[in-house]
């Protein structure tokens, strides 16, 4: 299969590209290699598969419609997985324009390219952040998500709405995946696992927001990638049972789906930190602070729809996942 993947120098995109190549697919990767965090980590991820005979890489921005259209014309992808985006809730408070360019302009360019090049299925990254001010747990795709608490979340909600429009108007099959706190080897430096590891190794205090009362549905990257591939292979179709008088936000009478993709096992943040300390062999001070703007206290994914439709079954425990992450962290930073 010919699969175009955006964000292949990113955390999930690189892991996905490796898996697709290993199963024999042709992969065309696009990434703009921006400096939101250290680009050397992006280059190191990419180096793992960049020379593979079935891989082609384009360094370009999704906001560049001409470059994107050339790539689609040249490669003629059958499937597209859009993982490129300006990530991060807190950064969206400081630089909102970056989110409009990458997550809105870039996404409409992806939709247009998929429409005009007869792509058979578009899978794209949404986020658990869309649940925003919701407090009913676990979060389910049937829930309304009309109260985002960060611009990042608002752009991801907008992506779902934009995708539905193209599914409805043009019959483009689209599936959105709401990722829940992905962690593991090669993870992003701005996310809590890497931040915690850095501080523990240096013996520095950890800032713990909401006074340590957070819980997160931490999901190991290999489980996420397995779910993405299963979803990509399961082309979205109209829901024959869809009732427009009682609309289900996760489905449609168009070829459109939205799923949660998480571990379905929320973990108290303090327990996650304890596991990091145990695996790194050091304890540090925890500075308990108020909750930050744009943050939410708890996340928990109801993944029953994804289990039902594609057989998704995350099986990496938090203990196993943290141990694997720390082993990679030590090796990558040459800590012995």
Tab-separated table of C-alpha atoms in Angstrom:
chain	number	residue	atom	x	y	z
A	1	UNK	CA	0.000	0.000	0.000
A	2	UNK	CA	1.133	3.579	-0.670
A	3	UNK	CA	0.775	5.562	2.569
A	4	UNK	CA	1.533	9.250	2.940
A	5	UNK	CA	2.325	10.145	6.557
A	6	UNK	CA	2.783	13.695	7.799
A	7	UNK	CA	4.938	14.369	10.844
A	8	UNK	CA	7.377	11.499	10.240
A	9	UNK	CA	10.143	13.246	12.178
A	10	UNK	CA	7.747	13.472	15.126
A	11	UNK	CA	7.211	11.059	17.995
A	12	UNK	CA	4.218	9.046	16.764
A	13	UNK	CA	4.863	9.664	13.064
A	14	UNK	CA	8.343	8.148	13.175
A	15	UNK	CA	7.114	5.081	15.065
A	16	UNK	CA	4.272	4.644	12.577
A	17	UNK	CA	6.550	4.996	9.536
A	18	UNK	CA	8.853	2.293	10.900
A	19	UNK	CA	5.966	-0.120	11.413
A	20	UNK	CA	4.471	0.525	7.973
A	21	UNK	CA	7.833	-0.037	6.281
A	22	UNK	CA	8.353	-3.233	8.282
A	23	UNK	CA	5.079	-4.653	6.978
A	24	UNK	CA	5.987	-3.836	3.366
A	25	UNK	CA	4.163	-0.565	2.630
A	26	UNK	CA	5.609	2.289	0.602
A	27	UNK	CA	5.771	5.401	2.782
A	28	UNK	CA	6.052	9.040	1.743
A	29	UNK	CA	6.863	11.182	4.770
A	30	UNK	CA	6.393	14.928	5.144
A	31	UNK	CA	7.734	17.021	8.012
A	32	UNK	CA	8.793	20.656	8.351
A	33	UNK	CA	11.449	19.915	11.028
A	34	UNK	CA	10.478	23.036	12.972
A	35	UNK	CA	12.316	24.128	16.110
A	36	UNK	CA	9.416	23.882	18.576
A	37	UNK	CA	11.825	21.532	20.333
A	38	UNK	CA	15.390	20.390	19.592
A	39	UNK	CA	15.455	19.367	15.896
A	40	UNK	CA	18.340	16.961	16.584
A	41	UNK	CA	15.862	14.575	18.215
A	42	UNK	CA	13.717	14.724	15.080
A	43	UNK	CA	16.745	13.981	12.908
A	44	UNK	CA	17.693	11.045	15.132
A	45	UNK	CA	14.195	9.563	14.853
A	46	UNK	CA	14.220	9.956	11.090
A	47	UNK	CA	17.673	8.373	10.773
A	48	UNK	CA	16.196	5.038	11.890
A	49	UNK	CA	14.391	4.557	8.564
A	50	UNK	CA	15.242	7.444	6.201
A	51	UNK	CA	17.440	5.266	3.968
A	52	UNK	CA	14.856	2.480	3.626
A	53	UNK	CA	14.270	1.661	-0.049
A	54	UNK	CA	10.495	2.123	0.338
A	55	UNK	CA	10.700	5.487	2.100
A	56	UNK	CA	10.655	8.964	0.557
A	57	UNK	CA	11.006	12.119	2.648
A	58	UNK	CA	9.925	15.682	1.912
A	59	UNK	CA	10.879	18.560	4.141
A	60	UNK	CA	7.902	20.891	3.757
A	61	UNK	CA	5.193	22.675	5.706
A	62	UNK	CA	1.562	21.620	5.388
A	63	UNK	CA	0.645	25.286	4.995
A	64	UNK	CA	2.522	25.183	1.648
A	65	UNK	CA	-0.344	23.956	-0.544
A	66	UNK	CA	1.778	23.791	-3.711
A	67	UNK	CA	4.414	21.554	-2.123
A	68	UNK	CA	1.705	19.335	-0.672
A	69	UNK	CA	-0.100	18.968	-3.985
A	70	UNK	CA	3.149	18.094	-5.770
A	71	UNK	CA	3.791	15.362	-3.209
A	72	UNK	CA	0.295	13.895	-3.669
A	73	UNK	CA	0.599	14.081	-7.463
A	74	UNK	CA	4.001	12.377	-7.427
A	75	UNK	CA	3.183	9.636	-4.903
A	76	UNK	CA	-0.543	9.046	-5.505
A	77	UNK	CA	-1.189	7.772	-1.970
A	78	UNK	CA	-3.965	5.294	-1.252
A	79	UNK	CA	-4.041	6.159	2.453
A	80	UNK	CA	-3.033	9.334	4.315
A	81	UNK	CA	-2.236	9.588	8.027
A	82	UNK	CA	-1.995	13.203	9.144
A	83	UNK	CA	0.001	13.450	12.382
A	84	UNK	CA	1.774	16.754	11.712
A	85	UNK	CA	0.468	19.582	13.864
A	86	UNK	CA	1.614	22.282	16.211
A	87	UNK	CA	1.393	20.378	19.471
A	88	UNK	CA	1.208	21.449	23.091
A	89	UNK	CA	-1.550	22.979	25.194
A	90	UNK	CA	0.611	25.477	27.062
A	91	UNK	CA	2.477	26.756	24.017
A	92	UNK	CA	-0.876	27.603	22.418
A	93	UNK	CA	-1.329	30.279	25.092
A	94	UNK	CA	1.872	31.986	23.923
A	95	UNK	CA	1.852	31.518	20.159
A	96	UNK	CA	-1.715	31.063	18.868
A	97	UNK	CA	-0.796	31.997	15.280
A	98	UNK	CA	1.368	28.868	14.970
A	99	UNK	CA	-1.700	26.735	15.689
A	100	UNK	CA	-3.841	28.522	13.110
A	101	UNK	CA	-1.205	27.979	10.410
A	102	UNK	CA	-0.336	24.371	11.133
A	103	UNK	CA	-3.558	22.924	12.530
A	104	UNK	CA	-6.125	24.836	10.451
A	105	UNK	CA	-4.483	26.011	7.217
A	106	UNK	CA	-2.347	22.873	7.048
A	107	UNK	CA	-5.318	20.610	7.640
A	108	UNK	CA	-7.520	22.197	4.981
A	109	UNK	CA	-4.640	21.694	2.546
A	110	UNK	CA	-4.539	17.999	3.512
A	111	UNK	CA	-8.289	17.671	2.992
A	112	UNK	CA	-8.135	19.357	-0.404
A	113	UNK	CA	-5.221	17.191	-1.535
A	114	UNK	CA	-7.027	14.028	-0.402
A	115	UNK	CA	-10.183	15.125	-2.211
A	116	UNK	CA	-8.486	15.888	-5.510
A	117	UNK	CA	-6.252	12.803	-5.542
A	118	UNK	CA	-8.928	10.216	-4.730
A	119	UNK	CA	-7.392	9.112	-1.424
A	120	UNK	CA	-9.234	6.054	-0.118
A	121	UNK	CA	-8.979	6.932	3.587
A	122	UNK	CA	-7.677	9.858	5.652
A	123	UNK	CA	-6.784	9.170	9.275
A	124	UNK	CA	-5.854	12.241	11.306
A	125	UNK	CA	-4.740	13.082	14.817
A	126	UNK	CA	-7.263	14.678	17.101
A	127	UNK	CA	-6.686	14.906	20.857
A	128	UNK	CA	-8.159	14.101	24.248
A	129	UNK	CA	-7.895	17.863	24.808
A	130	UNK	CA	-11.170	18.317	22.899
A	131	UNK	CA	-13.038	17.120	26.012
A	132	UNK	CA	-12.012	20.374	27.676
A	133	UNK	CA	-14.319	21.293	30.542
A	134	UNK	CA	-16.095	17.891	30.467
A	135	UNK	CA	-16.031	16.139	33.835
A	136	UNK	CA	-17.929	12.909	33.064
A	137	UNK	CA	-15.459	10.026	33.102
A	138	UNK	CA	-14.504	8.080	31.114
A	139	UNK	CA	-14.572	10.412	28.103
A	140	UNK	CA	-16.683	8.862	25.325
A	141	UNK	CA	-16.950	9.835	21.659
A	142	UNK	CA	-20.700	10.113	22.144
A	143	UNK	CA	-20.124	13.061	24.531
A	144	UNK	CA	-20.487	16.653	23.338
A	145	UNK	CA	-17.131	18.462	23.125
A	146	UNK	CA	-18.211	22.082	22.849
A	147	UNK	CA	-16.225	23.594	25.713
A	148	UNK	CA	-12.476	23.531	24.878
A	149	UNK	CA	-10.168	25.162	27.434
A	150	UNK	CA	-7.175	25.804	25.141
A	151	UNK	CA	-6.704	27.007	21.573
A	152	UNK	CA	-4.895	23.754	20.801
A	153	UNK	CA	-8.039	21.834	21.775
A	154	UNK	CA	-10.194	24.199	19.711
A	155	UNK	CA	-8.093	23.548	16.591
A	156	UNK	CA	-8.433	19.799	17.062
A	157	UNK	CA	-12.195	20.087	17.442
A	158	UNK	CA	-12.161	22.224	14.287
A	159	UNK	CA	-10.279	19.449	12.452
A	160	UNK	CA	-13.073	17.000	13.273
A	161	UNK	CA	-15.687	19.417	11.953
A	162	UNK	CA	-13.682	20.129	8.797
A	163	UNK	CA	-13.191	16.412	8.165
A	164	UNK	CA	-16.911	15.767	8.494
A	165	UNK	CA	-17.642	18.454	5.924
A	166	UNK	CA	-15.387	16.734	3.377
A	167	UNK	CA	-16.823	13.327	4.189
A	168	UNK	CA	-20.327	14.710	3.679
A	169	UNK	CA	-19.723	16.830	0.571
A	170	UNK	CA	-17.199	14.700	-1.304
A	171	UNK	CA	-17.535	11.190	0.126
A	172	UNK	CA	-13.955	11.306	1.463
A	173	UNK	CA	-13.638	8.615	4.162
A	174	UNK	CA	-12.107	10.238	7.258
A	175	UNK	CA	-11.310	8.941	10.732
A	176	UNK	CA	-10.163	11.109	13.626
A	177	UNK	CA	-8.236	9.611	16.536
A	178	UNK	CA	-8.305	11.384	19.879
A	179	UNK	CA	-4.907	10.539	21.371
A	180	UNK	CA	-4.573	10.225	25.150
A	181	UNK	CA	-1.154	11.110	26.688
A	182	UNK	CA	1.160	9.069	24.477
A	183	UNK	CA	4.547	8.215	26.010
A	184	UNK	CA	7.504	5.960	25.307
A	185	UNK	CA	10.934	5.919	23.632
A	186	UNK	CA	11.703	8.883	21.364
A	187	UNK	CA	8.980	10.967	23.029
A	188	UNK	CA	8.651	14.741	22.901
A	189	UNK	CA	10.869	16.771	25.256
A	190	UNK	CA	7.982	19.102	26.174
A	191	UNK	CA	5.832	16.269	27.562
A	192	UNK	CA	5.818	15.214	31.201
A	193	UNK	CA	7.730	11.886	30.929
A	194	UNK	CA	10.788	13.566	29.394
A	195	UNK	CA	10.528	16.625	31.667
A	196	UNK	CA	10.283	14.407	34.751
A	197	UNK	CA	13.204	12.211	33.633
A	198	UNK	CA	15.417	15.233	32.986
A	199	UNK	CA	14.733	16.686	36.426
A	200	UNK	CA	15.106	13.390	38.270
A	201	UNK	CA	18.463	12.689	36.592
A	202	UNK	CA	19.679	16.191	37.518
A	203	UNK	CA	18.302	15.922	41.047
A	204	UNK	CA	16.073	18.947	40.544
A	205	UNK	CA	12.568	19.475	41.995
A	206	UNK	CA	9.564	18.503	39.865
A	207	UNK	CA	6.725	20.971	39.418
A	208	UNK	CA	3.487	19.053	40.030
A	209	UNK	CA	0.390	21.005	39.078
A	210	UNK	CA	-3.113	20.764	40.562
A	211	UNK	CA	-1.295	19.898	43.820
A	212	UNK	CA	-0.668	16.388	42.520
A	213	UNK	CA	-4.325	15.553	41.982
A	214	UNK	CA	-4.031	14.909	38.245
A	215	UNK	CA	-4.637	11.556	36.600
A	216	UNK	CA	-3.803	10.750	32.993
A	217	UNK	CA	-4.648	7.891	30.632
A	218	UNK	CA	-0.988	7.261	29.755
A	219	UNK	CA	-0.782	5.191	26.547
A	220	UNK	CA	2.386	3.469	25.343
A	221	UNK	CA	3.447	4.448	21.835
A	222	UNK	CA	3.508	0.886	20.429
A	223	UNK	CA	-0.135	0.404	21.443
A	224	UNK	CA	-1.008	3.707	19.772
A	225	UNK	CA	0.739	2.766	16.519
A	226	UNK	CA	-1.028	-0.605	16.421
A	227	UNK	CA	-4.338	1.222	16.792
A	228	UNK	CA	-3.483	3.742	14.077
A	229	UNK	CA	-2.615	0.991	11.602
A	230	UNK	CA	-5.760	-1.001	12.384
A	231	UNK	CA	-7.832	2.159	11.930
A	232	UNK	CA	-6.097	3.075	8.664
A	233	UNK	CA	-6.863	-0.390	7.269
A	234	UNK	CA	-10.524	-0.122	8.360
A	235	UNK	CA	-11.907	2.461	5.942
A	236	UNK	CA	-14.640	4.652	7.424
A	237	UNK	CA	-18.140	3.986	6.100
A	238	UNK	CA	-21.525	5.636	6.663
A	239	UNK	CA	-23.259	4.487	9.829
A	240	UNK	CA	-26.435	2.779	8.613
A	241	UNK	CA	-27.971	3.211	12.073
A	242	UNK	CA	-27.219	6.933	12.290
A	243	UNK	CA	-30.234	8.897	13.523
A	244	UNK	CA	-30.104	12.607	12.586
A	245	UNK	CA	-32.752	13.357	15.208
A	246	UNK	CA	-30.368	12.027	17.881
A	247	UNK	CA	-26.932	12.600	16.350
A	248	UNK	CA	-23.932	10.641	17.602
A	249	UNK	CA	-20.838	12.911	17.470
A	250	UNK	CA	-18.608	9.910	16.759
A	251	UNK	CA	-20.370	8.762	13.587
A	252	UNK	CA	-22.406	10.048	10.639
A	253	UNK	CA	-24.452	9.118	7.594
A	254	UNK	CA	-21.282	10.185	5.756
A	255	UNK	CA	-18.105	8.007	5.723
A	256	UNK	CA	-16.835	9.600	8.947
A	257	UNK	CA	-15.667	8.297	12.316
A	258	UNK	CA	-14.052	9.665	15.477
A	259	UNK	CA	-12.494	7.365	18.073
A	260	UNK	CA	-10.708	7.634	21.384
A	261	UNK	CA	-7.336	5.912	21.382
A	262	UNK	CA	-5.933	5.439	24.864
A	263	UNK	CA	-5.101	2.815	27.446
A	264	UNK	CA	-8.488	2.925	29.229
A	265	UNK	CA	-6.606	2.860	32.567
A	266	UNK	CA	-6.024	6.307	34.098
A	267	UNK	CA	-2.934	6.586	36.298
A	268	UNK	CA	-2.503	9.085	39.160
A	269	UNK	CA	0.266	11.478	38.179
A	270	UNK	CA	2.050	10.966	41.504
A	271	UNK	CA	2.212	7.203	40.839
A	272	UNK	CA	3.684	7.869	37.390
A	273	UNK	CA	6.380	10.042	38.996
A	274	UNK	CA	7.105	7.332	41.579
A	275	UNK	CA	7.630	4.779	38.786
A	276	UNK	CA	9.993	7.177	37.021
A	277	UNK	CA	11.979	7.633	40.234
A	278	UNK	CA	12.148	3.888	40.864
A	279	UNK	CA	13.442	3.177	37.368
A	280	UNK	CA	15.942	6.046	37.460
A	281	UNK	CA	17.085	5.146	40.984
A	282	UNK	CA	16.546	8.569	42.530
A	283	UNK	CA	13.873	10.563	44.329
A	284	UNK	CA	13.457	14.329	44.082
A	285	UNK	CA	11.409	17.070	45.712
A	286	UNK	CA	7.867	17.658	44.362
A	287	UNK	CA	6.693	21.262	44.274
A	288	UNK	CA	2.896	21.171	44.481
A	289	UNK	CA	1.421	24.029	42.454
A	290	UNK	CA	-2.053	25.191	41.312
A	291	UNK	CA	-3.511	23.914	38.052
A	292	UNK	CA	-2.259	25.728	34.965
A	293	UNK	CA	-4.530	27.585	32.506
A	294	UNK	CA	-5.702	25.308	29.678
A	295	UNK	CA	-5.109	22.129	31.686
A	296	UNK	CA	-7.691	19.574	32.852
A	297	UNK	CA	-7.595	17.528	36.084
A	298	UNK	CA	-8.221	14.044	34.678
A	299	UNK	CA	-8.347	12.112	31.402
A	300	UNK	CA	-9.729	8.615	30.809
A	301	UNK	CA	-10.497	7.158	27.392
A	302	UNK	CA	-13.537	5.030	26.716
A	303	UNK	CA	-12.092	2.968	23.841
A	304	UNK	CA	-15.046	0.588	23.460
A	305	UNK	CA	-15.876	1.861	19.948
A	306	UNK	CA	-12.322	1.287	18.725
A	307	UNK	CA	-12.232	-2.154	20.333
A	308	UNK	CA	-15.515	-3.037	18.626
A	309	UNK	CA	-14.644	-1.762	15.158
A	310	UNK	CA	-10.952	-2.614	14.721
A	311	UNK	CA	-10.082	-4.958	17.599
A	312	UNK	CA	-7.925	-2.381	19.358
A	313	UNK	CA	-6.423	-3.880	22.526
A	314	UNK	CA	-3.689	-1.907	24.325
A	315	UNK	CA	-1.635	-4.322	26.416
A	316	UNK	CA	1.351	-2.378	27.804
A	317	UNK	CA	1.057	-1.800	31.551
A	318	UNK	CA	2.261	1.484	32.993
A	319	UNK	CA	5.020	-0.381	34.859
A	320	UNK	CA	6.303	-2.035	31.674
A	321	UNK	CA	5.961	1.145	29.609
A	322	UNK	CA	7.855	3.355	32.059
A	323	UNK	CA	10.649	0.766	32.318
A	324	UNK	CA	11.003	0.692	28.518
A	325	UNK	CA	10.991	4.483	28.328
A	326	UNK	CA	13.701	4.805	30.988
A	327	UNK	CA	15.889	2.186	29.268
A	328	UNK	CA	15.667	4.189	26.045
A	329	UNK	CA	16.284	7.479	27.908
A	330	UNK	CA	19.475	6.135	29.497
A	331	UNK	CA	20.735	4.820	26.172
A	332	UNK	CA	19.870	7.966	24.204
A	333	UNK	CA	21.567	10.226	26.751
A	334	UNK	CA	24.426	7.760	27.310
A	335	UNK	CA	23.812	7.545	31.042
A	336	UNK	CA	24.992	3.952	31.347
